[in-house]
mmCIF file of C-alpha atoms and ligand atoms in Angstrom:
data_model
loop_
_atom_site.group_PDB
_atom_site.id
_atom_site.type_symbol
_atom_site.label_atom_id
_atom_site.label_comp_id
_atom_site.label_asym_id
_atom_site.label_seq_id
_atom_site.Cartn_x
_atom_site.Cartn_y
_atom_site.Cartn_z
ATOM 1 C CA UNK L 1 82.576 77.878 125.369
ATOM 2 C CA UNK L 2 86.065 78.821 126.570
ATOM 3 C CA UNK L 3 86.942 75.620 128.443
ATOM 4 C CA UNK L 4 89.415 73.197 126.906
ATOM 5 C CA UNK L 5 88.552 69.585 127.868
ATOM 6 C CA UNK L 6 91.337 67.963 129.708
ATOM 7 C CA UNK L 7 92.667 64.827 128.112
ATOM 8 C CA UNK L 8 94.458 61.833 129.652
ATOM 9 C CA UNK L 9 98.188 61.642 129.171
ATOM 10 C CA UNK L 10 98.909 59.379 126.184
ATOM 11 C CA UNK L 11 101.542 56.659 125.944
ATOM 12 C CA UNK L 12 103.306 55.948 122.689
ATOM 13 C CA UNK L 13 103.505 52.054 122.848
ATOM 14 C CA UNK L 14 102.135 48.859 124.587
ATOM 15 C CA UNK L 15 103.236 45.310 124.880
ATOM 16 C CA UNK L 16 102.045 42.015 126.201
ATOM 17 C CA UNK L 17 103.657 41.481 129.574
ATOM 18 C CA UNK L 18 102.462 37.938 130.256
ATOM 19 C CA UNK L 19 100.091 35.196 129.395
ATOM 20 C CA UNK L 20 97.906 32.647 131.127
ATOM 21 C CA UNK L 21 95.956 29.607 130.025
ATOM 22 C CA UNK L 22 93.245 27.183 131.290
ATOM 23 C CA UNK L 23 91.927 24.246 129.273
ATOM 24 C CA UNK L 24 88.855 22.145 129.847
ATOM 25 C CA UNK L 25 89.639 19.330 132.343
ATOM 26 C CA UNK L 26 88.934 16.385 129.958
ATOM 27 C CA UNK L 27 90.887 15.222 126.865
ATOM 28 C CA UNK L 28 88.184 13.928 124.512
ATOM 29 C CA UNK L 29 89.655 11.706 121.752
ATOM 30 C CA UNK L 30 88.106 11.460 118.291
ATOM 31 C CA UNK L 31 86.745 8.035 119.018
ATOM 32 C CA UNK L 32 84.389 9.349 121.669
ATOM 33 C CA UNK L 33 82.657 11.597 119.087
ATOM 34 C CA UNK L 34 82.595 9.716 115.805
ATOM 35 C CA UNK L 35 79.470 7.531 116.420
ATOM 36 C CA UNK L 36 76.750 10.145 116.016
ATOM 37 C CA UNK L 37 78.458 11.721 113.015
ATOM 38 C CA UNK L 38 79.367 8.523 111.122
ATOM 39 C CA UNK L 39 83.001 9.504 111.099
ATOM 40 C CA UNK L 40 86.352 8.077 112.139
ATOM 41 C CA UNK L 41 89.536 8.843 114.054
ATOM 42 C CA UNK L 42 91.413 8.617 110.811
ATOM 43 C CA UNK L 43 89.083 10.961 108.938
ATOM 44 C CA UNK L 44 89.236 13.649 111.627
ATOM 45 C CA UNK L 45 92.991 13.428 111.916
ATOM 46 C CA UNK L 46 93.484 13.720 108.202
ATOM 47 C CA UNK L 47 91.005 16.458 107.484
ATOM 48 C CA UNK L 48 91.649 18.662 110.636
ATOM 49 C CA UNK L 49 94.825 17.587 112.363
ATOM 50 C CA UNK L 50 92.849 17.005 115.604
ATOM 51 C CA UNK L 51 93.588 13.980 117.742
ATOM 52 C CA UNK L 52 91.910 15.062 120.923
ATOM 53 C CA UNK L 53 90.166 18.225 122.213
ATOM 54 C CA UNK L 54 89.804 19.676 125.650
ATOM 55 C CA UNK L 55 86.299 19.871 127.135
ATOM 56 C CA UNK L 56 85.175 21.229 130.533
ATOM 57 C CA UNK L 57 83.197 19.403 133.173
ATOM 58 C CA UNK L 58 79.514 20.239 133.234
ATOM 59 C CA UNK L 59 79.946 22.488 136.281
ATOM 60 C CA UNK L 60 82.968 24.438 134.949
ATOM 61 C CA UNK L 61 82.050 27.713 133.101
ATOM 62 C CA UNK L 62 83.790 30.043 130.747
ATOM 63 C CA UNK L 63 83.979 32.409 133.790
ATOM 64 C CA UNK L 64 85.871 29.776 135.795
ATOM 65 C CA UNK L 65 88.279 29.186 132.928
ATOM 66 C CA UNK L 66 88.756 32.986 132.464
ATOM 67 C CA UNK L 67 89.613 33.580 136.097
ATOM 68 C CA UNK L 68 92.221 30.848 136.106
ATOM 69 C CA UNK L 69 93.888 32.138 132.858
ATOM 70 C CA UNK L 70 93.718 35.779 134.054
ATOM 71 C CA UNK L 71 95.225 34.895 137.440
ATOM 72 C CA UNK L 72 98.169 33.111 135.866
ATOM 73 C CA UNK L 73 98.864 36.059 133.411
ATOM 74 C CA UNK L 74 98.666 38.644 136.163
ATOM 75 C CA UNK L 75 100.892 36.583 138.611
ATOM 76 C CA UNK L 76 103.502 36.232 135.754
ATOM 77 C CA UNK L 77 103.347 39.865 134.792
ATOM 78 C CA UNK L 78 104.484 41.068 138.218
ATOM 79 C CA UNK L 79 101.785 43.821 138.310
ATOM 80 C CA UNK L 80 99.284 43.971 141.166
ATOM 81 C CA UNK L 81 95.761 43.040 140.243
ATOM 82 C CA UNK L 82 94.506 46.240 141.541
ATOM 83 C CA UNK L 83 96.508 48.046 138.771
ATOM 84 C CA UNK L 84 94.390 46.404 136.105
ATOM 85 C CA UNK L 85 91.879 49.020 134.991
ATOM 86 C CA UNK L 86 90.484 47.329 131.773
ATOM 87 C CA UNK L 87 89.192 43.801 131.271
ATOM 88 C CA UNK L 88 87.977 42.577 127.950
ATOM 89 C CA UNK L 89 86.549 39.084 127.560
ATOM 90 C CA UNK L 90 86.077 37.836 124.021
ATOM 91 C CA UNK L 91 83.443 35.091 123.979
ATOM 92 C CA UNK L 92 80.513 33.646 122.092
ATOM 93 C CA UNK L 93 79.557 30.967 124.414
ATOM 94 C CA UNK L 94 78.346 32.769 127.717
ATOM 95 C CA UNK L 95 74.939 31.063 128.228
ATOM 96 C CA UNK L 96 73.795 34.051 130.407
ATOM 97 C CA UNK L 97 73.649 37.085 128.232
ATOM 98 C CA UNK L 98 73.791 39.578 131.143
ATOM 99 C CA UNK L 99 75.703 40.282 133.313
ATOM 100 C CA UNK L 100 78.893 40.122 131.334
ATOM 101 C CA UNK L 101 81.652 37.634 132.025
ATOM 102 C CA UNK L 102 84.156 40.386 132.099
ATOM 103 C CA UNK L 103 82.691 42.255 135.178
ATOM 104 C CA UNK L 104 82.540 39.046 137.153
ATOM 105 C CA UNK L 105 86.056 38.075 136.088
ATOM 106 C CA UNK L 106 87.365 41.621 136.905
ATOM 107 C CA UNK L 107 86.017 41.317 140.461
ATOM 108 C CA UNK L 108 87.217 37.777 140.968
ATOM 109 C CA UNK L 109 90.782 38.648 140.010
ATOM 110 C CA UNK L 110 90.958 41.668 142.299
ATOM 111 C CA UNK L 111 90.619 44.356 139.564
ATOM 112 C CA UNK L 112 87.388 46.095 140.685
ATOM 113 C CA UNK L 113 86.484 48.844 139.552
ATOM 114 C CA UNK L 114 88.312 48.190 136.221
ATOM 115 C CA UNK L 115 86.217 48.977 133.086
ATOM 116 C CA UNK L 116 84.914 45.596 131.899
ATOM 117 C CA UNK L 117 83.058 44.529 128.814
ATOM 118 C CA UNK L 118 82.505 41.305 126.579
ATOM 119 C CA UNK L 119 83.183 41.416 123.014
ATOM 120 C CA UNK L 120 81.702 39.146 120.264
ATOM 121 C CA UNK L 121 84.067 38.640 117.405
ATOM 122 C CA UNK L 122 84.020 34.926 117.414
ATOM 123 C CA UNK L 123 87.410 33.347 116.501
ATOM 124 C CA UNK L 124 88.825 36.808 115.859
ATOM 125 C CA UNK L 125 87.805 37.980 119.385
ATOM 126 C CA UNK L 126 91.169 37.764 121.020
ATOM 127 C CA UNK L 127 92.882 39.793 118.269
ATOM 128 C CA UNK L 128 90.061 42.301 118.348
ATOM 129 C CA UNK L 129 90.722 42.484 122.061
ATOM 130 C CA UNK L 130 94.352 43.089 121.648
ATOM 131 C CA UNK L 131 93.707 45.905 119.015
ATOM 132 C CA UNK L 132 91.275 47.512 121.495
ATOM 133 C CA UNK L 133 93.494 47.237 124.672
ATOM 134 C CA UNK L 134 96.483 48.574 122.718
ATOM 135 C CA UNK L 135 94.477 51.587 121.497
ATOM 136 C CA UNK L 136 92.917 52.309 124.828
ATOM 137 C CA UNK L 137 96.216 52.119 126.719
ATOM 138 C CA UNK L 138 97.897 54.342 124.149
ATOM 139 C CA UNK L 139 95.191 57.061 124.448
ATOM 140 C CA UNK L 140 95.348 56.993 128.237
ATOM 141 C CA UNK L 141 91.794 55.412 128.697
ATOM 142 C CA UNK L 142 93.527 52.558 130.519
ATOM 143 C CA UNK L 143 96.976 51.636 131.869
ATOM 144 C CA UNK L 144 96.989 47.860 132.393
ATOM 145 C CA UNK L 145 94.595 45.661 130.479
ATOM 146 C CA UNK L 146 93.663 41.935 130.693
ATOM 147 C CA UNK L 147 92.408 40.561 127.367
ATOM 148 C CA UNK L 148 90.914 37.158 127.619
ATOM 149 C CA UNK L 149 89.523 34.750 124.986
ATOM 150 C CA UNK L 150 87.198 32.356 126.749
ATOM 151 C CA UNK L 151 84.820 29.612 125.416
ATOM 152 C CA UNK L 152 82.839 26.717 126.680
ATOM 153 C CA UNK L 153 81.771 25.601 123.210
ATOM 154 C CA UNK L 154 80.761 22.138 124.363
ATOM 155 C CA UNK L 155 77.500 23.796 125.679
ATOM 156 C CA UNK L 156 76.570 24.922 122.102
ATOM 157 C CA UNK L 157 77.492 21.723 120.284
ATOM 158 C CA UNK L 158 75.180 19.308 118.650
ATOM 159 C CA UNK L 159 76.923 15.965 118.845
ATOM 160 C CA UNK L 160 75.075 14.745 115.662
ATOM 161 C CA UNK L 161 76.214 17.777 113.514
ATOM 162 C CA UNK L 162 79.039 16.555 111.283
ATOM 163 C CA UNK L 163 79.788 20.128 110.016
ATOM 164 C CA UNK L 164 81.502 21.296 113.211
ATOM 165 C CA UNK L 165 80.827 19.351 116.485
ATOM 166 C CA UNK L 166 84.087 17.332 116.338
ATOM 167 C CA UNK L 167 86.202 20.428 115.899
ATOM 168 C CA UNK L 168 85.259 22.279 119.082
ATOM 169 C CA UNK L 169 86.915 22.410 122.544
ATOM 170 C CA UNK L 170 86.737 24.475 125.781
ATOM 171 C CA UNK L 171 89.313 26.850 127.281
ATOM 172 C CA UNK L 172 90.505 30.326 128.083
ATOM 173 C CA UNK L 173 93.669 32.271 127.291
ATOM 174 C CA UNK L 174 94.596 35.608 128.798
ATOM 175 C CA UNK L 175 97.145 38.334 128.079
ATOM 176 C CA UNK L 176 98.214 41.276 130.342
ATOM 177 C CA UNK L 177 99.074 44.414 128.303
ATOM 178 C CA UNK L 178 100.675 47.617 129.620
ATOM 179 C CA UNK L 179 102.654 50.584 128.484
ATOM 180 C CA UNK L 180 106.031 50.030 126.863
ATOM 181 C CA UNK L 181 109.143 52.059 125.817
ATOM 182 C CA UNK L 182 109.207 50.212 122.410
ATOM 183 C CA UNK L 183 106.441 49.043 120.091
ATOM 184 C CA UNK L 184 104.920 45.704 121.145
ATOM 185 C CA UNK L 185 101.717 45.600 119.180
ATOM 186 C CA UNK L 186 101.535 46.470 115.507
ATOM 187 C CA UNK L 187 98.660 48.270 113.739
ATOM 188 C CA UNK L 188 95.828 45.699 113.325
ATOM 189 C CA UNK L 189 94.360 44.471 110.091
ATOM 190 C CA UNK L 190 90.774 43.952 111.133
ATOM 191 C CA UNK L 191 87.466 43.850 109.351
ATOM 192 C CA UNK L 192 84.192 42.081 108.653
ATOM 193 C CA UNK L 193 81.868 40.800 105.827
ATOM 194 C CA UNK L 194 78.413 40.471 107.238
ATOM 195 C CA UNK L 195 77.140 39.486 103.679
ATOM 196 C CA UNK L 196 78.522 36.134 104.488
ATOM 197 C CA UNK L 197 77.009 35.865 108.026
ATOM 198 C CA UNK L 198 75.202 32.615 107.096
ATOM 199 C CA UNK L 199 78.423 30.649 106.612
ATOM 200 C CA UNK L 200 79.048 30.017 110.314
ATOM 201 C CA UNK L 201 77.209 30.788 113.596
ATOM 202 C CA UNK L 202 74.217 29.643 115.632
ATOM 203 C CA UNK L 203 71.538 27.701 113.802
ATOM 204 C CA UNK L 204 68.584 29.170 115.910
ATOM 205 C CA UNK L 205 67.684 32.099 118.153
ATOM 206 C CA UNK L 206 66.808 31.785 121.816
ATOM 207 C CA UNK L 207 63.327 33.086 120.810
ATOM 208 C CA UNK L 208 62.778 30.161 118.368
ATOM 209 C CA UNK L 209 63.925 27.844 121.161
ATOM 210 C CA UNK L 210 61.595 29.466 123.691
ATOM 211 C CA UNK L 211 58.656 29.152 121.303
ATOM 212 C CA UNK L 212 59.271 25.438 120.782
ATOM 213 C CA UNK L 213 60.161 26.166 117.141
ATOM 214 C CA UNK L 214 63.748 24.777 117.412
ATOM 215 C CA UNK L 215 66.061 22.544 119.431
ATOM 216 C CA UNK L 216 68.605 24.133 121.783
ATOM 217 C CA UNK L 217 70.667 26.554 119.446
ATOM 218 C CA UNK L 218 74.110 25.167 118.458
ATOM 219 C CA UNK L 219 76.942 26.216 116.239
ATOM 220 C CA UNK L 220 76.898 25.059 112.636
ATOM 221 C CA UNK L 221 78.968 25.948 109.466
ATOM 222 C CA UNK L 222 79.281 25.480 105.768
ATOM 223 C CA UNK L 223 82.693 23.892 106.278
ATOM 224 C CA UNK L 224 84.104 23.966 102.735
ATOM 225 C CA UNK L 225 83.046 27.668 102.142
ATOM 226 C CA UNK L 226 84.567 28.785 105.285
ATOM 227 C CA UNK L 227 87.706 26.736 104.458
ATOM 228 C CA UNK L 228 88.091 28.448 101.090
ATOM 229 C CA UNK L 229 87.506 31.888 102.688
ATOM 230 C CA UNK L 230 90.054 31.208 105.287
ATOM 231 C CA UNK L 231 92.732 29.914 102.950
ATOM 232 C CA UNK L 232 92.423 32.605 100.251
ATOM 233 C CA UNK L 233 91.172 35.750 101.855
ATOM 234 C CA UNK L 234 92.894 35.285 105.270
ATOM 235 C CA UNK L 235 96.283 34.700 103.827
ATOM 236 C CA UNK L 236 96.139 38.061 102.147
ATOM 237 C CA UNK L 237 95.023 39.642 105.490
ATOM 238 C CA UNK L 238 98.020 38.079 107.189
ATOM 239 C CA UNK L 239 100.404 39.314 104.468
ATOM 240 C CA UNK L 240 98.996 42.829 104.823
ATOM 241 C CA UNK L 241 99.379 42.713 108.648
ATOM 242 C CA UNK L 242 103.126 41.814 108.108
ATOM 243 C CA UNK L 243 103.556 44.731 105.617
ATOM 244 C CA UNK L 244 101.721 47.121 107.877
ATOM 245 C CA UNK L 245 104.115 46.185 110.675
ATOM 246 C CA UNK L 246 107.203 46.499 108.453
ATOM 247 C CA UNK L 247 108.017 42.832 109.183
ATOM 248 C CA UNK L 248 109.230 40.242 106.718
ATOM 249 C CA UNK L 249 108.373 36.551 107.158
ATOM 250 C CA UNK L 250 112.013 35.698 108.117
ATOM 251 C CA UNK L 251 111.819 38.323 110.928
ATOM 252 C CA UNK L 252 109.164 36.334 112.661
ATOM 253 C CA UNK L 253 109.909 33.946 115.564
ATOM 254 C CA UNK L 254 106.355 32.504 115.605
ATOM 255 C CA UNK L 255 103.120 32.185 113.584
ATOM 256 C CA UNK L 256 99.955 31.657 115.605
ATOM 257 C CA UNK L 257 96.929 31.521 113.404
ATOM 258 C CA UNK L 258 93.445 30.664 114.773
ATOM 259 C CA UNK L 259 93.455 26.961 115.483
ATOM 260 C CA UNK L 260 90.574 26.108 112.984
ATOM 261 C CA UNK L 261 92.062 23.286 110.978
ATOM 262 C CA UNK L 262 95.582 21.935 110.648
ATOM 263 C CA UNK L 263 95.174 22.009 106.820
ATOM 264 C CA UNK L 264 94.354 25.758 106.972
ATOM 265 C CA UNK L 265 97.452 26.413 109.105
ATOM 266 C CA UNK L 266 99.651 24.434 106.539
ATOM 267 C CA UNK L 267 98.222 26.370 103.683
ATOM 268 C CA UNK L 268 98.831 29.697 105.409
ATOM 269 C CA UNK L 269 102.373 28.759 106.092
ATOM 270 C CA UNK L 270 102.859 27.964 102.440
ATOM 271 C CA UNK L 271 101.244 31.066 101.047
ATOM 272 C CA UNK L 272 103.222 33.379 103.583
ATOM 273 C CA UNK L 273 106.537 31.615 102.556
ATOM 274 C CA UNK L 274 107.446 31.095 106.204
ATOM 275 C CA UNK L 275 111.025 29.900 106.672
ATOM 276 C CA UNK L 276 111.644 26.750 108.860
ATOM 277 C CA UNK L 277 112.999 29.014 111.599
ATOM 278 C CA UNK L 278 109.473 30.283 112.293
ATOM 279 C CA UNK L 279 107.687 28.202 114.975
ATOM 280 C CA UNK L 280 103.996 27.463 113.942
ATOM 281 C CA UNK L 281 101.421 26.914 116.648
ATOM 282 C CA UNK L 282 99.688 23.521 116.371
ATOM 283 C CA UNK L 283 97.753 23.450 119.632
ATOM 284 C CA UNK L 284 94.719 22.317 117.686
ATOM 285 C CA UNK L 285 96.074 18.733 117.705
ATOM 286 C CA UNK L 286 95.193 18.357 121.437
ATOM 287 C CA UNK L 287 92.999 21.315 122.292
ATOM 288 C CA UNK L 288 90.707 21.417 119.219
ATOM 289 C CA UNK L 289 89.089 24.722 118.006
ATOM 290 C CA UNK L 290 88.337 26.932 120.974
ATOM 291 C CA UNK L 291 87.191 30.016 118.949
ATOM 292 C CA UNK L 292 88.215 33.187 120.885
ATOM 293 C CA UNK L 293 90.514 31.177 123.216
ATOM 294 C CA UNK L 294 92.555 29.429 120.573
ATOM 295 C CA UNK L 295 95.177 32.080 119.782
ATOM 296 C CA UNK L 296 96.167 32.906 123.415
ATOM 297 C CA UNK L 297 96.067 29.190 124.299
ATOM 298 C CA UNK L 298 98.312 28.306 121.421
ATOM 299 C CA UNK L 299 100.744 31.222 122.152
ATOM 300 C CA UNK L 300 100.864 30.109 125.769
ATOM 301 C CA UNK L 301 101.785 26.643 124.799
ATOM 302 C CA UNK L 302 104.474 27.770 122.227
ATOM 303 C CA UNK L 303 106.076 29.891 124.973
ATOM 304 C CA UNK L 304 106.060 26.958 127.396
ATOM 305 C CA UNK L 305 107.580 24.623 124.831
ATOM 306 C CA UNK L 306 109.951 27.165 123.395
ATOM 307 C CA UNK L 307 110.975 29.742 126.018
ATOM 308 C CA UNK L 308 113.602 31.084 123.628
ATOM 309 C CA UNK L 309 110.805 32.642 121.595
ATOM 310 C CA UNK L 310 110.315 35.316 124.384
ATOM 311 C CA UNK L 311 110.999 38.777 123.018
ATOM 312 C CA UNK L 312 110.540 37.566 119.362
ATOM 313 C CA UNK L 313 107.860 38.647 116.851
ATOM 314 C CA UNK L 314 104.672 36.637 116.500
ATOM 315 C CA UNK L 315 102.008 37.043 113.701
ATOM 316 C CA UNK L 316 98.597 36.227 114.964
ATOM 317 C CA UNK L 317 95.439 36.064 112.900
ATOM 318 C CA UNK L 318 91.839 35.228 113.995
ATOM 319 C CA UNK L 319 88.854 34.705 111.719
ATOM 320 C CA UNK L 320 85.335 33.312 112.011
ATOM 321 C CA UNK L 321 81.737 33.934 112.467
ATOM 322 C CA UNK L 322 80.456 37.344 111.310
ATOM 323 C CA UNK L 323 82.425 36.913 109.117
ATOM 324 C CA UNK L 324 85.133 38.851 110.978
ATOM 325 C CA UNK L 325 88.961 38.810 111.123
ATOM 326 C CA UNK L 326 91.847 40.491 112.756
ATOM 327 C CA UNK L 327 95.563 40.156 112.494
ATOM 328 C CA UNK L 328 98.594 41.883 114.031
ATOM 329 C CA UNK L 329 102.204 41.345 114.921
ATOM 330 C CA UNK L 330 103.093 41.207 118.599
ATOM 331 C CA UNK L 331 106.315 40.964 120.618
ATOM 332 C CA UNK L 332 106.014 37.816 122.694
ATOM 333 C CA UNK L 333 106.286 38.330 126.443
HETATM 334 C C1 COA U 401 84.633 21.127 108.490
HETATM 335 C C2 COA U 401 85.794 20.557 107.659
HETATM 336 C C3 COA U 401 86.836 19.851 108.505
HETATM 337 C C4 COA U 401 85.258 19.616 106.628
HETATM 338 O O1 COA U 401 86.366 19.076 105.838
HETATM 339 P P1 COA U 401 86.298 19.112 104.235
HETATM 340 O O2 COA U 401 87.498 18.559 103.748
HETATM 341 O O3 COA U 401 85.920 20.473 103.857
HETATM 342 O O4 COA U 401 85.065 18.154 104.003
HETATM 343 P P2 COA U 401 83.948 18.235 102.979
HETATM 344 O O5 COA U 401 82.741 18.966 103.719
HETATM 345 O O6 COA U 401 84.305 18.831 101.717
HETATM 346 O O7 COA U 401 83.482 16.738 102.721
HETATM 347 C C5 COA U 401 84.475 15.844 102.166
HETATM 348 C C6 COA U 401 83.907 14.421 102.406
HETATM 349 O O8 COA U 401 83.931 14.089 103.715
HETATM 350 C C7 COA U 401 82.592 13.744 104.220
HETATM 351 N N1 COA U 401 82.471 14.356 105.506
HETATM 352 C C8 COA U 401 82.041 15.580 105.891
HETATM 353 N N2 COA U 401 82.059 15.756 107.257
HETATM 354 C C9 COA U 401 82.499 14.611 107.749
HETATM 355 C C10 COA U 401 82.715 14.126 108.996
HETATM 356 N N3 COA U 401 82.638 14.932 110.116
HETATM 357 N N4 COA U 401 83.140 12.949 109.226
HETATM 358 C C11 COA U 401 83.325 12.059 108.122
HETATM 359 N N5 COA U 401 83.132 12.378 106.894
HETATM 360 C C12 COA U 401 82.700 13.648 106.687
HETATM 361 C C13 COA U 401 81.647 14.404 103.255
HETATM 362 O O9 COA U 401 80.447 13.815 103.149
HETATM 363 C C14 COA U 401 82.412 14.223 101.932
HETATM 364 O O10 COA U 401 82.275 12.936 101.429
HETATM 365 P P3 COA U 401 82.191 12.576 99.892
HETATM 366 O O11 COA U 401 83.600 12.959 99.349
HETATM 367 O O12 COA U 401 81.965 11.170 99.811
HETATM 368 O O13 COA U 401 81.143 13.538 99.334
HETATM 369 C C15 COA U 401 86.450 21.710 106.910
HETATM 370 O O14 COA U 401 85.548 22.179 105.892
HETATM 371 C C16 COA U 401 86.875 22.929 107.766
HETATM 372 O O15 COA U 401 87.690 22.718 108.615
HETATM 373 N N6 COA U 401 86.298 24.093 107.424
HETATM 374 C C17 COA U 401 86.759 25.359 108.044
HETATM 375 C C18 COA U 401 86.521 25.315 109.492
HETATM 376 C C19 COA U 401 86.848 26.680 110.163
HETATM 377 O O16 COA U 401 87.765 27.286 109.813
HETATM 378 N N7 COA U 401 85.877 27.251 110.855
HETATM 379 C C20 COA U 401 86.123 28.613 111.325
HETATM 380 C C21 COA U 401 85.080 29.036 112.112
HETATM 381 S S1 COA U 401 85.217 28.240 113.630
#
C-alpha cells in the first residue's frame, strides 16, 4: 500500500459560542405532587431545595423542546444553521427508540445533512456531549456542533414513587460549539461504574411491559446511596477536572453542577472551597432535576441573570444513571 490516507485539517481549540433553553410550559409546585407520596412542601424544600419544577404539556415532546433550545442557541451564535455539521442530543426519555431525536432536530433547525446521533449518559449526557463535540471539532470531523440535553421525564415518572418522582422536570438546553483561537473547553474527567447500575435507572424493560409482567417502566433510585456517591466521589472528580484544567477555585466565575439536589450542590461548594465570588447555579429551585438538560438550562439562566459572567470560567459536572459522570471547565459564551 503506497497511498497515505488524507486527513481533515485539525483545529487546536474550541469554545461554546452561545446557549439556548426551553423549559416545560407548566410550573408544578410541590403541593401538587405530595398526595400520592405522603410528603409535604416543607420536606421537599428542606431535603432537595425544590419549590416548583417545570413540566411540559402532554403534546409537547423532548424533540419540540430541543428544537426551541437549539434555535435560540444558533440565532445567538450568529452562525448560519447550514454551517452546523454535527448535532448531538443527550437524552434518556425519548419514548420512540428510533429514529433518533438528533436527526429530526438537525433537520428542523436547518442543519441537514449534519451528522446526528443521540447519546445516553443520563445526567452526565450534556457534559459527555461537550467532550465529544470538542474532540470532534478539534480533529476536523466537524466544524460547528450543537450539543443538546433534552428530557421529558414526566413521561417516565410514577407519581406514587417517593424515591424520585418529586425531583423530576422537563426541558432542553443547547450549546453551539465551534473553532476558537484560545482554549474554551478543558480536558474532560469522564467515566463510569456499571457495577452500581442498580442504584438509579428504569425499574422495568419494555419487554416486561409488553408481556404484562410490569407497569409502564419509570425511573427509580436508591436515593441515599446515590446521594453519598454524588457527594463523596463526584467532589473528587470535580477537583480533578479543575487540576486538569490548571484552574484554581478562585479562578472560576461560575460553578454549574448537575441540578440533582440543593444539598448536594451545597456540599460540593464546601468541599471545593469555592469563594463567595463564584456564582453557583441553583436552577433546581424552580426547574427541578431535568437530567441531561439540567446543566445547560442552569448555565443559560446564570448567564441571563448575570451577563457579566460572559467570558469567565465555569466548572460543570454531570453524574447519574450508569453510573456515569463527566466534568470539565468551559469558557462561558
Ligand atoms: C431522594 C432524596 C431527596 C431523599 O432524601 P434523603 O435525605 O436521602 O431521604 P432518606 O431516603 O434518607 O429518608 C429520610 C426520611 O424521609 C422519608 N422520606 C423519603 N422520601 C420521602 C419523600 N419523598 N417525602 C417525604 N418523606 C420521605 C424517609 O421515610 C425517611 O424517614 P425516617 O427518617 O422516618 O425513616 C435524596 O436521597 C437525593 O436527592 N438523592 C440523590 C438524588 C440524585 O442525585 N439523583 C441523581 C440521579 S438523577
